[in-house]
Structures are given as structure tokens and as C-alpha cells.
mmCIF file of C-alpha atoms in Angstrom:
data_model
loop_
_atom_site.group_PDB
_atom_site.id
_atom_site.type_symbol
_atom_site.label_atom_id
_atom_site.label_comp_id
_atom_site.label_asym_id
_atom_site.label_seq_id
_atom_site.Cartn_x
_atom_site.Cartn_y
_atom_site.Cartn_z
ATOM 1 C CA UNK P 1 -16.175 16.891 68.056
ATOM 2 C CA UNK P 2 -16.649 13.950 65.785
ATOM 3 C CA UNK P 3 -17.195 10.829 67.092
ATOM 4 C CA UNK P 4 -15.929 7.813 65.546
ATOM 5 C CA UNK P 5 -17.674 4.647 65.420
ATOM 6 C CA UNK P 6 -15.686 2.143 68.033
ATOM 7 C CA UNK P 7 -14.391 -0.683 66.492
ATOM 8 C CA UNK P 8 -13.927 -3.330 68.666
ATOM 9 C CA UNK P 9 -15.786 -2.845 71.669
ATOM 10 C CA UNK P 10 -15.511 -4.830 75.002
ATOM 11 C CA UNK P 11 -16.965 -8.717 74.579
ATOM 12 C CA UNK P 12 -17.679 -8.356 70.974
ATOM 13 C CA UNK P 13 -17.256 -7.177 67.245
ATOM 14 C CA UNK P 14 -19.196 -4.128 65.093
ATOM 15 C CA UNK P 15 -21.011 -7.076 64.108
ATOM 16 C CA UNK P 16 -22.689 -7.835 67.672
ATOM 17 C CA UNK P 17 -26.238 -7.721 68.145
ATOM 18 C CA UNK P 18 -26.255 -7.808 71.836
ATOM 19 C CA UNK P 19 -25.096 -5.132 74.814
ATOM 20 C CA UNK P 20 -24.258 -4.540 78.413
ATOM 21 C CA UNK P 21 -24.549 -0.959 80.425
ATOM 22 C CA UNK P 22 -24.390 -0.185 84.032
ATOM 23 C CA UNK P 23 -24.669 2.985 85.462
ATOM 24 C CA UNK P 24 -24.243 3.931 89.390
ATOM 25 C CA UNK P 25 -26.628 6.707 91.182
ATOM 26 C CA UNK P 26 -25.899 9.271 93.811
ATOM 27 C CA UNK P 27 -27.225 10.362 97.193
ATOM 28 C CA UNK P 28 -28.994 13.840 96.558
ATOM 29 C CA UNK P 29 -26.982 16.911 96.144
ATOM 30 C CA UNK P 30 -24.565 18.979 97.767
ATOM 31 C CA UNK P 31 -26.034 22.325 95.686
ATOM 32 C CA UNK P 32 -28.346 23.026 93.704
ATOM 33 C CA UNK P 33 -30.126 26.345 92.028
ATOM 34 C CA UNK P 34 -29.591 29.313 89.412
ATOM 35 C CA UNK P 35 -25.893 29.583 88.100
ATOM 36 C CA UNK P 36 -24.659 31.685 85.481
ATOM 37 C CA UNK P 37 -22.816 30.184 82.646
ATOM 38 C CA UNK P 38 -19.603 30.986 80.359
ATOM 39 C CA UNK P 39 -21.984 33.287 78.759
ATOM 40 C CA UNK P 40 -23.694 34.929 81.561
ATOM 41 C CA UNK P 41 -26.663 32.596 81.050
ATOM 42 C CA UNK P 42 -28.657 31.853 83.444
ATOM 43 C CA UNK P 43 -28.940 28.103 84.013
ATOM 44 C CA UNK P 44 -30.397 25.551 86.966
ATOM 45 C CA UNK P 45 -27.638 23.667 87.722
ATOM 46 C CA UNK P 46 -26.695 20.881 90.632
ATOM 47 C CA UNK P 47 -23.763 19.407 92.140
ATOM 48 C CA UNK P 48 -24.696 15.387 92.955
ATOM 49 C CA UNK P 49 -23.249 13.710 95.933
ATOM 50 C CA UNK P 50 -21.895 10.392 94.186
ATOM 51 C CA UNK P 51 -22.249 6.881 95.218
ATOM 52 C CA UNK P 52 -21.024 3.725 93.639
ATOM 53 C CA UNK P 53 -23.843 1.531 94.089
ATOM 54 C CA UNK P 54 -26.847 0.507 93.930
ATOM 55 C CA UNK P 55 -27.450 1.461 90.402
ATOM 56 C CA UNK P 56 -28.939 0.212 87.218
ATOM 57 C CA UNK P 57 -27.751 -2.303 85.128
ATOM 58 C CA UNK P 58 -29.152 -2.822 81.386
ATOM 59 C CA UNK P 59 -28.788 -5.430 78.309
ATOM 60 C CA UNK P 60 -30.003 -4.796 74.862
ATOM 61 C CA UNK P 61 -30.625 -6.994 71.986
ATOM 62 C CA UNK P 62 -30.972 -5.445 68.819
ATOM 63 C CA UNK P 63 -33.444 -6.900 66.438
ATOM 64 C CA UNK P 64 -32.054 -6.014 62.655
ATOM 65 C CA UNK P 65 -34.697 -5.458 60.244
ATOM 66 C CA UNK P 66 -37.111 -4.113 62.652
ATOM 67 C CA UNK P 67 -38.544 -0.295 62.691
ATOM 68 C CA UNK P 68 -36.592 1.733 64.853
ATOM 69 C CA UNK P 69 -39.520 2.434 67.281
ATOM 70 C CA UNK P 70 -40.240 -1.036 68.090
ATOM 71 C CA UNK P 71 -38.675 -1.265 71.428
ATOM 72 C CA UNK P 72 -39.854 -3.552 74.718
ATOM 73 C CA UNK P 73 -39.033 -3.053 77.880
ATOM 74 C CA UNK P 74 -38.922 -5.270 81.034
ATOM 75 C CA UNK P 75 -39.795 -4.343 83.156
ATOM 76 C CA UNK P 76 -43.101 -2.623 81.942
ATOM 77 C CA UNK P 77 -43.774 1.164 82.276
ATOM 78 C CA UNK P 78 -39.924 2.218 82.075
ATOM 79 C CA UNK P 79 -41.141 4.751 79.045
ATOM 80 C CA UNK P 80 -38.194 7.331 79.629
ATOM 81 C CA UNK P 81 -35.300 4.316 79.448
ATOM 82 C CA UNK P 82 -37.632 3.037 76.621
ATOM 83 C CA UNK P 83 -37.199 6.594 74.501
ATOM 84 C CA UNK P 84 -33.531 6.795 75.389
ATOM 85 C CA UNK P 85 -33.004 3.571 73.696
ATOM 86 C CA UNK P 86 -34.747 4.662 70.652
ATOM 87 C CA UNK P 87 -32.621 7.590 70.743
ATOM 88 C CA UNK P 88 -29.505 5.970 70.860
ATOM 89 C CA UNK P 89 -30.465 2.915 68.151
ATOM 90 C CA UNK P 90 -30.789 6.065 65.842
ATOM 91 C CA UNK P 91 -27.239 7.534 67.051
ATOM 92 C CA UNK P 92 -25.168 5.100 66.315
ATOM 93 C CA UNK P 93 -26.783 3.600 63.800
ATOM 94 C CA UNK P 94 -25.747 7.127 62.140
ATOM 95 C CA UNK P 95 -22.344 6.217 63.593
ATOM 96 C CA UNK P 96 -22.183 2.721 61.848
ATOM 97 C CA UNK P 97 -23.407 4.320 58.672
ATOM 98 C CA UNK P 98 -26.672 1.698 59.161
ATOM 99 C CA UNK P 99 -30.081 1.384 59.154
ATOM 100 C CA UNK P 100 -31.722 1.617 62.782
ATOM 101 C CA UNK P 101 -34.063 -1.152 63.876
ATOM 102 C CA UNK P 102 -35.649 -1.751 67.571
ATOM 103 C CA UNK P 103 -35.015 -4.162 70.087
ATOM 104 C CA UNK P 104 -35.328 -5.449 73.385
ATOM 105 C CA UNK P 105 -34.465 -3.901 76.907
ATOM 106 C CA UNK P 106 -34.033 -5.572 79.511
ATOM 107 C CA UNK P 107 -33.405 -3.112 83.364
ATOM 108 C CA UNK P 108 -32.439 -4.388 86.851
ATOM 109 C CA UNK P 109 -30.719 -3.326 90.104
ATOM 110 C CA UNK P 110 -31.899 -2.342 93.525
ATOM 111 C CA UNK P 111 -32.074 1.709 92.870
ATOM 112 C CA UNK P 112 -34.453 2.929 95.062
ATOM 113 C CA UNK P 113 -37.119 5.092 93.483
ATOM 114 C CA UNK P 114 -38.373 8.569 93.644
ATOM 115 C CA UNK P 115 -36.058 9.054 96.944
ATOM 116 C CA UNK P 116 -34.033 11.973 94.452
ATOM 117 C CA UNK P 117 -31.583 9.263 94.464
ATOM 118 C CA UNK P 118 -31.508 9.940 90.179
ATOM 119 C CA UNK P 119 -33.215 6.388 89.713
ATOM 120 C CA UNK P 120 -34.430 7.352 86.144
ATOM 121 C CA UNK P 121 -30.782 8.637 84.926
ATOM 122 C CA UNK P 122 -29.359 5.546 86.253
ATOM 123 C CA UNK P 123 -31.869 3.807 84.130
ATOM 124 C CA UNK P 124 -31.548 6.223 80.920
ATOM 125 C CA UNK P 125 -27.241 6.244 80.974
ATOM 126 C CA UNK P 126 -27.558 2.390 81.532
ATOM 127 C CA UNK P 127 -30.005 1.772 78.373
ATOM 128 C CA UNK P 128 -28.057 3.574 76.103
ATOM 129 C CA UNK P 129 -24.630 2.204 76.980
ATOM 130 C CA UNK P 130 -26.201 -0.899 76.386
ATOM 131 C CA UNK P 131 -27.270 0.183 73.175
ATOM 132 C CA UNK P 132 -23.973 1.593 72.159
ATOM 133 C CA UNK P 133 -22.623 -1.660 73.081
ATOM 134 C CA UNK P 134 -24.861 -3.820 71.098
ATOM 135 C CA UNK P 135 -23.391 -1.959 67.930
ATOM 136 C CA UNK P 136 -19.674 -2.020 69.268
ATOM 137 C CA UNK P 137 -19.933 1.655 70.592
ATOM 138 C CA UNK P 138 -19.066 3.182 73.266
ATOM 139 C CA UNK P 139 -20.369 6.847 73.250
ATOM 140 C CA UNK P 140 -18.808 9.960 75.175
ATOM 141 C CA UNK P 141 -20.626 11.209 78.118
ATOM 142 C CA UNK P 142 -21.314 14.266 76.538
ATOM 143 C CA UNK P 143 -23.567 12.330 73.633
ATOM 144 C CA UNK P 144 -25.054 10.174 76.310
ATOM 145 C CA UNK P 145 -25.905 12.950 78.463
ATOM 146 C CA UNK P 146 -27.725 14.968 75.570
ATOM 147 C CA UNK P 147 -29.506 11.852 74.901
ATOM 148 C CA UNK P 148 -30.356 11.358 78.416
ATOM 149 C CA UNK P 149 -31.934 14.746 78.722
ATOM 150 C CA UNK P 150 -34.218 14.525 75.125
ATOM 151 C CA UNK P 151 -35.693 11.074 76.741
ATOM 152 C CA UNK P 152 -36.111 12.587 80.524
ATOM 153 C CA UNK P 153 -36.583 16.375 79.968
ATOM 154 C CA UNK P 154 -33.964 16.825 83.118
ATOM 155 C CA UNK P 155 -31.126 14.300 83.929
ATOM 156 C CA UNK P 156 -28.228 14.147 86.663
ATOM 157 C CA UNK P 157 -24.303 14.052 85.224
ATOM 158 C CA UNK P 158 -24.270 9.969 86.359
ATOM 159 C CA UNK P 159 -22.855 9.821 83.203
ATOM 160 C CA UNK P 160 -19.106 12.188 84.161
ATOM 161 C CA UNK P 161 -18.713 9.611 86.635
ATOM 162 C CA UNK P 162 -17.761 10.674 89.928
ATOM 163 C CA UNK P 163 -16.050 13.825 89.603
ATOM 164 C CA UNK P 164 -17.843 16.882 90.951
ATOM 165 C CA UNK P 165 -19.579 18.605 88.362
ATOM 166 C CA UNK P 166 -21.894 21.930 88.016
ATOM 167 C CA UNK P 167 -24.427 20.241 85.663
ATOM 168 C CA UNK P 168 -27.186 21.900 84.099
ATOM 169 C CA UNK P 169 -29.320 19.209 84.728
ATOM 170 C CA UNK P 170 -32.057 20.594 81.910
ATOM 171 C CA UNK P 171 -29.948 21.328 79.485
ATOM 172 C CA UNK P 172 -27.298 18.248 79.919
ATOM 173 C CA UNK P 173 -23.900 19.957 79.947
ATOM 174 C CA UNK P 174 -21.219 20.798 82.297
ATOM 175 C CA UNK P 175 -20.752 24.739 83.506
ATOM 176 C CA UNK P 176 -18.093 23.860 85.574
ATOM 177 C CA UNK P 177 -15.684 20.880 86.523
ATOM 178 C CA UNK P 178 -14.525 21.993 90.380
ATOM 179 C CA UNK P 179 -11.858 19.516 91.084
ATOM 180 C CA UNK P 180 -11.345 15.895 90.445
ATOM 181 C CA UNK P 181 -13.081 15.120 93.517
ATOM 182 C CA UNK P 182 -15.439 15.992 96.281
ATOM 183 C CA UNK P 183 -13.356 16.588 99.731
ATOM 184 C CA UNK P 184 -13.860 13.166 101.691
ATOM 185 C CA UNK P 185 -16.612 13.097 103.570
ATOM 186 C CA UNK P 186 -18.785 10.193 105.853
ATOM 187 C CA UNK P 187 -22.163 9.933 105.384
ATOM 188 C CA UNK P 188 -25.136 8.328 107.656
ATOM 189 C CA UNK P 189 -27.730 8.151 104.892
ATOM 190 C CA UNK P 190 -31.397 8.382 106.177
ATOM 191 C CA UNK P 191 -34.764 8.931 104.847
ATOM 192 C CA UNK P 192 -37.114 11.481 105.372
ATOM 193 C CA UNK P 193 -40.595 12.289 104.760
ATOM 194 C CA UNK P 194 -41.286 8.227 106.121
ATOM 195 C CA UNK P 195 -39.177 7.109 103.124
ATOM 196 C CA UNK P 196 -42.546 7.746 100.320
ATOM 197 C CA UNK P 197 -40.946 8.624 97.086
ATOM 198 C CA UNK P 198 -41.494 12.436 95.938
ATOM 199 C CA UNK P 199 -43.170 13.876 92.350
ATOM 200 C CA UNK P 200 -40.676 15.541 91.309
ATOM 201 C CA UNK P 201 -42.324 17.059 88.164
ATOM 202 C CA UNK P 202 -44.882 18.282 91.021
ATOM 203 C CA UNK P 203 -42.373 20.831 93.031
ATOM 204 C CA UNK P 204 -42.894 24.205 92.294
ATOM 205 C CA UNK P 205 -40.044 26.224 92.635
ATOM 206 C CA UNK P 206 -39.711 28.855 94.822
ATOM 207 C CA UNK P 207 -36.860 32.116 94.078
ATOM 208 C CA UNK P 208 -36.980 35.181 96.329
ATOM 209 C CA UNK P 209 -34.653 38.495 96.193
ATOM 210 C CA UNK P 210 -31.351 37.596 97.081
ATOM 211 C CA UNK P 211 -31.514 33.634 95.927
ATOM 212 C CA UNK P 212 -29.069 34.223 92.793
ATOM 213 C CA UNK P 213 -26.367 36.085 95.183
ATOM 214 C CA UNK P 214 -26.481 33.244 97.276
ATOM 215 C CA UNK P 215 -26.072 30.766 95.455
ATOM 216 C CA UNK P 216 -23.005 32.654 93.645
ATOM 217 C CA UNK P 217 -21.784 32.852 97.036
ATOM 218 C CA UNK P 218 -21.973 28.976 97.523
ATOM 219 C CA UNK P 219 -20.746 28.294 94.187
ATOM 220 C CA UNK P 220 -17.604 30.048 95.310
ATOM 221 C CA UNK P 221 -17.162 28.370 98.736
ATOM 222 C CA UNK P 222 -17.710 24.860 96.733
ATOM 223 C CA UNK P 223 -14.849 25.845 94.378
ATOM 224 C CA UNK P 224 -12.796 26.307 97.210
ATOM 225 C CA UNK P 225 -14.159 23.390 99.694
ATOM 226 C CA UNK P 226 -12.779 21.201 96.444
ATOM 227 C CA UNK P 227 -9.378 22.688 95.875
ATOM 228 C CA UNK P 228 -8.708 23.053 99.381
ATOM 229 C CA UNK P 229 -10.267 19.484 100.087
ATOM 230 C CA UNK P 230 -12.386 21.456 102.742
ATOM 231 C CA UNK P 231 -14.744 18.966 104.542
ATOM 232 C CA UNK P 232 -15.913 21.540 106.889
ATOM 233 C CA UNK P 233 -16.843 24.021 104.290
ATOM 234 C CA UNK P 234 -18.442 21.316 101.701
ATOM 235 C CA UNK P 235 -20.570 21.073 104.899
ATOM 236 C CA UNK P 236 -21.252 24.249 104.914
ATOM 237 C CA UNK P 237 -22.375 24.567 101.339
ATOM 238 C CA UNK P 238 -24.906 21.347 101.420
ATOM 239 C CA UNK P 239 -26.526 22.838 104.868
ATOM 240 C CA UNK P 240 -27.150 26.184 102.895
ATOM 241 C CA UNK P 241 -28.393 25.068 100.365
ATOM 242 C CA UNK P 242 -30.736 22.180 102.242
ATOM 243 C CA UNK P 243 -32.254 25.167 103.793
ATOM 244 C CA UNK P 244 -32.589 27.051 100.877
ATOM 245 C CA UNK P 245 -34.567 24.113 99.491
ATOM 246 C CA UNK P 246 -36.781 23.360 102.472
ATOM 247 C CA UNK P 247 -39.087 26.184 101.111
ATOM 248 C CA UNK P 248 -40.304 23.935 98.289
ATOM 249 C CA UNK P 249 -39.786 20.130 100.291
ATOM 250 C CA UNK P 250 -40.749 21.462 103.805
ATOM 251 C CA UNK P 251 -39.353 18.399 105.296
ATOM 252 C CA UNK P 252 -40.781 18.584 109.335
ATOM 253 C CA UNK P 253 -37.763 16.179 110.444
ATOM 254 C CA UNK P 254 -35.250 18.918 108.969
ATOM 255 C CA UNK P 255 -35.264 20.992 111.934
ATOM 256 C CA UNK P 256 -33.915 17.872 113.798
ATOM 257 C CA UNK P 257 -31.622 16.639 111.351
ATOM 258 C CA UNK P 258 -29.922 19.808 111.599
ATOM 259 C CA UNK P 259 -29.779 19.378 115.474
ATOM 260 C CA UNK P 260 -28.476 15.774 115.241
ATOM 261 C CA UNK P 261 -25.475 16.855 112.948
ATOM 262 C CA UNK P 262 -24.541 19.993 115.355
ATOM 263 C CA UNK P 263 -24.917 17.717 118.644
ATOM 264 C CA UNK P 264 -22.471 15.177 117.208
ATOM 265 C CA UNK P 265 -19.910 16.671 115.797
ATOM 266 C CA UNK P 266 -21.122 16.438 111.870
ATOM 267 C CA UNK P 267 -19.544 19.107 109.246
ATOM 268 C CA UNK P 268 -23.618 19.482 108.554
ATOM 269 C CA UNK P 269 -26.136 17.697 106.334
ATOM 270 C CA UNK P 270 -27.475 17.463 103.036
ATOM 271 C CA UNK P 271 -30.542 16.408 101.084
ATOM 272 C CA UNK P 272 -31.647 15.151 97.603
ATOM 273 C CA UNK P 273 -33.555 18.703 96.687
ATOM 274 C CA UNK P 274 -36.312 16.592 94.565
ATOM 275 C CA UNK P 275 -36.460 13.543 96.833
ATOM 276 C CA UNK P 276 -36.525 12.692 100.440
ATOM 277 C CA UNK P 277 -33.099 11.126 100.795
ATOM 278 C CA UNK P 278 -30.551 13.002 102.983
ATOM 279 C CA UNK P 279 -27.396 12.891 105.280
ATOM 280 C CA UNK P 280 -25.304 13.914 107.637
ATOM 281 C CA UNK P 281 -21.669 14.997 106.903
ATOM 282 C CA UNK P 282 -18.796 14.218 108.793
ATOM 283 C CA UNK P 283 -14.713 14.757 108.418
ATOM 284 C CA UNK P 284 -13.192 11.382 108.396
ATOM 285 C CA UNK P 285 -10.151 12.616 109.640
ATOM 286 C CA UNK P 286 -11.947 14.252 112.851
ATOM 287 C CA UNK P 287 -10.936 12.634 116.074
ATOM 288 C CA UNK P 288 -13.742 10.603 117.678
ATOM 289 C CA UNK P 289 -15.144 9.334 114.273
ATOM 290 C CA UNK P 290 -16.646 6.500 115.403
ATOM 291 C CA UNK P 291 -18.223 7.654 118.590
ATOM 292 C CA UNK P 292 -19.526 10.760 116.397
ATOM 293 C CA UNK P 293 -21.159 7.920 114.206
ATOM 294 C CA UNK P 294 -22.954 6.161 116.837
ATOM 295 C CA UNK P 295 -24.215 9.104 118.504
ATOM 296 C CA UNK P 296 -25.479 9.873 115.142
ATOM 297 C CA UNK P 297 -27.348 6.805 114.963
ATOM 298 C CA UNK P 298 -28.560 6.331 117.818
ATOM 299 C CA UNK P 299 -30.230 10.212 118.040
ATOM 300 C CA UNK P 300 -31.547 9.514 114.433
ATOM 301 C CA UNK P 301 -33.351 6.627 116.131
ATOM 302 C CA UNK P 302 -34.872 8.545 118.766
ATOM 303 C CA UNK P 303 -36.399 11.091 116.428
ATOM 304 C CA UNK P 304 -37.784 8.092 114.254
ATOM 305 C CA UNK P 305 -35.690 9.233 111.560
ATOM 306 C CA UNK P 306 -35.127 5.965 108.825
ATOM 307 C CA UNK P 307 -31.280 5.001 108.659
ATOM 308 C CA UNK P 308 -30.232 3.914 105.089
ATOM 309 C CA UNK P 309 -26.642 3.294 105.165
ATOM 310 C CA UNK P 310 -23.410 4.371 105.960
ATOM 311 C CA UNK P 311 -21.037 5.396 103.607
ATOM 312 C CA UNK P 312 -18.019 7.359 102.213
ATOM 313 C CA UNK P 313 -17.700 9.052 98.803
ATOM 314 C CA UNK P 314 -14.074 8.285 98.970
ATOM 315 C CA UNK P 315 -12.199 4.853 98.003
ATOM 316 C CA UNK P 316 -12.378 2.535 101.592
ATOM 317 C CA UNK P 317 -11.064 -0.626 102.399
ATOM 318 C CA UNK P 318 -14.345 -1.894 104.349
ATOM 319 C CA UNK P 319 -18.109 -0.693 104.174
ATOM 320 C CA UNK P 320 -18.688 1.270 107.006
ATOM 321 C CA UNK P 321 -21.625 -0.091 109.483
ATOM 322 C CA UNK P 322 -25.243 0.432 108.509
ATOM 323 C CA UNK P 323 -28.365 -1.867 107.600
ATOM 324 C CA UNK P 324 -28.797 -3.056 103.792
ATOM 325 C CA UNK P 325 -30.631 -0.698 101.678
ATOM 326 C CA UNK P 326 -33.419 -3.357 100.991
ATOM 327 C CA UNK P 327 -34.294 -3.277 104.704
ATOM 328 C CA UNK P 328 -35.409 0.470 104.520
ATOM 329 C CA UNK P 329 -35.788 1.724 101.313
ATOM 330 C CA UNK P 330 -38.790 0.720 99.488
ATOM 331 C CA UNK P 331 -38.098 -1.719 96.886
ATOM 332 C CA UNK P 332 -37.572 -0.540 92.969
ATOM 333 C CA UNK P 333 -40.810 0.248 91.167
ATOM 334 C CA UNK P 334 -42.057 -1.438 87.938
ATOM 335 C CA UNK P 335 -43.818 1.232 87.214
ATOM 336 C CA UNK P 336 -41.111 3.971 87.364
ATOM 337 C CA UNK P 337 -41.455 6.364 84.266
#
């Protein structure tokens, strides 16, 4: 598909020098782990748990007549948002039939980092929308999301929006779309693992006999917790594969998050498989919601288990109760990579 350069793009002309991108993050995943493709491929692939905010937000200002490496970034040390805005200044300066020149990035927003949260995508999908902008483009997600994965070597589908997605998250494209949305769901966020932030490019990755048939099998009741908007089962599927994962994070507070969500009434729990972020499910449209909720809290509390927030991955009229994320997650790095 050919992509035509964007003539007039929001707040400006081709002419512009200057651009705006924002990008949200999400709250772990519901699944992740070996999937085949169209092709009978094997593929990693995830399924993200969208959230609106917090997220990144980026501006770009182009510097014509510059080399096309000479990019700075504020803050300092954000090297995989720097590449990915050197990768996009040579996209669409391709697009604009131009020469490409550097620049200078400017990233904030109150993402948490290394909590699997997909702090460096945020950052990546931001910087190039902001460089697509500065040249009166906007580029399709599938462009951004190739770009994103050449600057991170991995990257989450932040870029589809919220839809639920099987993403390849190495290889930047889409295996499957499985609904235009996630069945509703209520989530008490918490942090595990005292809220430290995880290596990800550290985890070693685990696969016994019988992984690829199971995650088939949750592939399957996914499909069919999204077309049936099937709280209960989506439940199901982020609790199997949480497990699945706790061979590689070997969270010790698992055990009891598990507990918590069966004592209370929760559909069951998921994590951020690269990241210590997690959650317990429940139905919205369960009787004793609220009382579920508290119960929740307060037994998190007891187990010394680090509330986040409280949220829904539907459209609602009011945040739901919980403490600011700046009270419990530690504050964005500089020197995220």
C-alpha cells in the first residue's frame, strides 16, 4: 500500500518545521506466547490490556539543512525514541520527495518505567508521530509500527489504538484483529515485586511440551471471550496465561493475588509478562461491584501488595476510586533506553 504524503496536516502546512505526538500505554497483557500465523509461522505474539493514560507525549523540531543523524533528545539517554526519530525523518522525507535533516526531541508524561507498562513504545509511537507531524504527515500504524520495532527490536501495538490485537510484538504486525474491543472489565491495578522495574531484555524464556497447545487453546477462548463479550472467560484467559508466565517472573505475591481475586468475587487476574504490573479482573455488571472492590483493596493491603489505580478499559463517566499513580509508582526515568 502506497502511502501518500498528507497534505495539510492538523495545526500546520507541508511547509511546517515543527510537530506534536502523543501516544497512550497499557496495563500488561491479557496473553501472551507462541502463535501460529496465516502461514503456519510460528510467531511470539501478545494481546495488551489498554489504558488511556498516562502515556507519552512528544514535540519535534526539524532543523533543515542538518545531517539526518543529528538528533537531541531531552531528556538524555532516551536512545531507542532517539533512533525512531531518525527513522522516521528518513520516511517521510522519502514521502515529501526531500532531503532528511535532524532535529530536536523533546519527551514527557508520567509513564511509569520498566513496570511492562510498554513505557518505551509509548515513547517510540509518540516520537515519530511527532516527526510525521513536523513534515505535515500523518503515517499509518502499520509504518509506525515497523518503525517502532527497527528502533526497539520488540514493540507493543500502542500504535492500533485500543482494539484488541494478536501482535507479533518482534516482528510489528497484526496476526489477528479479535473484535473491536476487549469485553468490559474493572481493574484494581497493583504492583508487584515492591514496584522495582524489571530487565526485560534479561528474562529468559522458558517453553515446555505442551506450551504451543495451550496457548492455541487460549487463543481460541480469547476469540470467543471477545465476540461473546465474555468477562468471565477473558478472566480466564489472563489467569492462564499469568501462570504460564510465572515460570520466567516467579512473582512470590502471585500465589496471593490469585487468592484475593477468588475470595472476592474477581473474573481472575492478570500481569504485564515482562514487568511487575498486574490486576485483578472483575465483571462490571456483577452484582455487589463495589463491595467486591473494597474487599479487594482492603485484602491487597493486608498482603502488602502496592495499589496503583482503579480502572476500566471501557468508556466511564467518572474515574473509579484509587490513589494517583505518582503516589506509588516510581517516577519516569531519565535514563530509560
Amino acid at each position: 500500500m502506497t502511502e501518500a504524503p498528507r497534505p495539510t496536516a492538523p495545526g500546520g502546512d507541508p511547509h511546517r518545521t515543527t510537530g506534536d505526538g502523543r501516544a497512550p500505554c497499557h496495563h500488561g497483557e491479557i496473553l501472551q506466547g507462541y502463535f501460529h500465523d496465516e502461514n503456519r509461522r510460528l510467531c511470539h505474539g501478545l494481546v495488551t490490556l489498554p489504558m488511556d493514560r498516562p502515556g507519552s507525549v512528544a514535540r519535534f523540531a526539524r532543523r533543515p539543512g542538518s545531517k539526518p543523524d543529528e538528533v537531541t533528545v531531552t531528556p538524555a539517554g532516551r536512545t531507542k525514541a532517539r533512533e525512531a526519530a531518525v527513522l522516521a525523518l528518513r520516511e517521510c522525507a522519502v514521502l515529501r520527495g526531500q532531503d532528511p535533516c535532524g532535529g530536536e526531541l523533546t519527551l514527557s508524561g508520567d509513564l511509569p518505567v520498566g513496570l511492562g507498562m510498554g513505557s518505551s513504545t509509548s515513547d517510540v509511537v509518540a516520537t515519530v508521530r511527532a516527526v510525521a507531524d513536523s513534515w505535515g504527515l500523518r503515517l499509518p500504524p502499520e509504518t509506525v509500527a515497523r518503525l517502532a520495532v527497527r528502533a526497539e527490536g520488540a514493540g507493543d501495538p500502542l500504535m492500533y489504538g485500543p482494539r484488541p490485537l494478536l501482535f507479533a510484538q518482534r516482528e510489528g504486525r497484526v496476526l489477528e484483529v479479535l473484535g473491536s474491543a476487549l469485553p468490559p472489565a474493572v481493574v484494581v491495578g497493583c504492583a508487584l515485586g515492591g514496584s522495582e522495574p524489571v530487565d526485560t531484555l534479561a528474562l529468559t524464556v522458558l517453553v515446555e511440551d505442551g506450551d504451543l497447545a495451550a496457548y492455541a487453546h487460549l487463543r481460541r477462548m480469547l476469540r470467543r471471550a471477545v465476540a461473546d463479550a465474555d468477562t468471565t472467560l477473558l478472566g480466564r484467559v489472563s489467569t492462564a496465561s499469568a501462570r504460564l508466565r510465572q515460570r520466567v517472573l516467579r512473582h512470590r505475591e502471585f500465589p496471593a493475588l490469585k487468592g484475593i481475586a477468588d475470595s472476592v468475587g474477581a473474573v481472575g487476574v492478570q500481569i504485564a509478562h515482562s514487568g511487575n504490573v498486574a490486576g485483578i479482573l472483575f465483571d462490571p455488571r456483577a452484582p455487589g461491584l463495589d463491595g467486591g472492590l473494597r474487599r479487594c483493596r482492603r485484602a491487597l493491603a493486608r498482603e502488602g501488595i502496592t495499589q496503583t489505580r482503579t480502572f476500566t478499559n471501557f468508556a466511564s463517566p467518572h474515574r473509579l476510586g484509587g490513589p494517583p499513580w505518582t503516589t506509588t509508582y516510581p517516577k519516569p526515568s531519565a535514563a530509560r533506553t
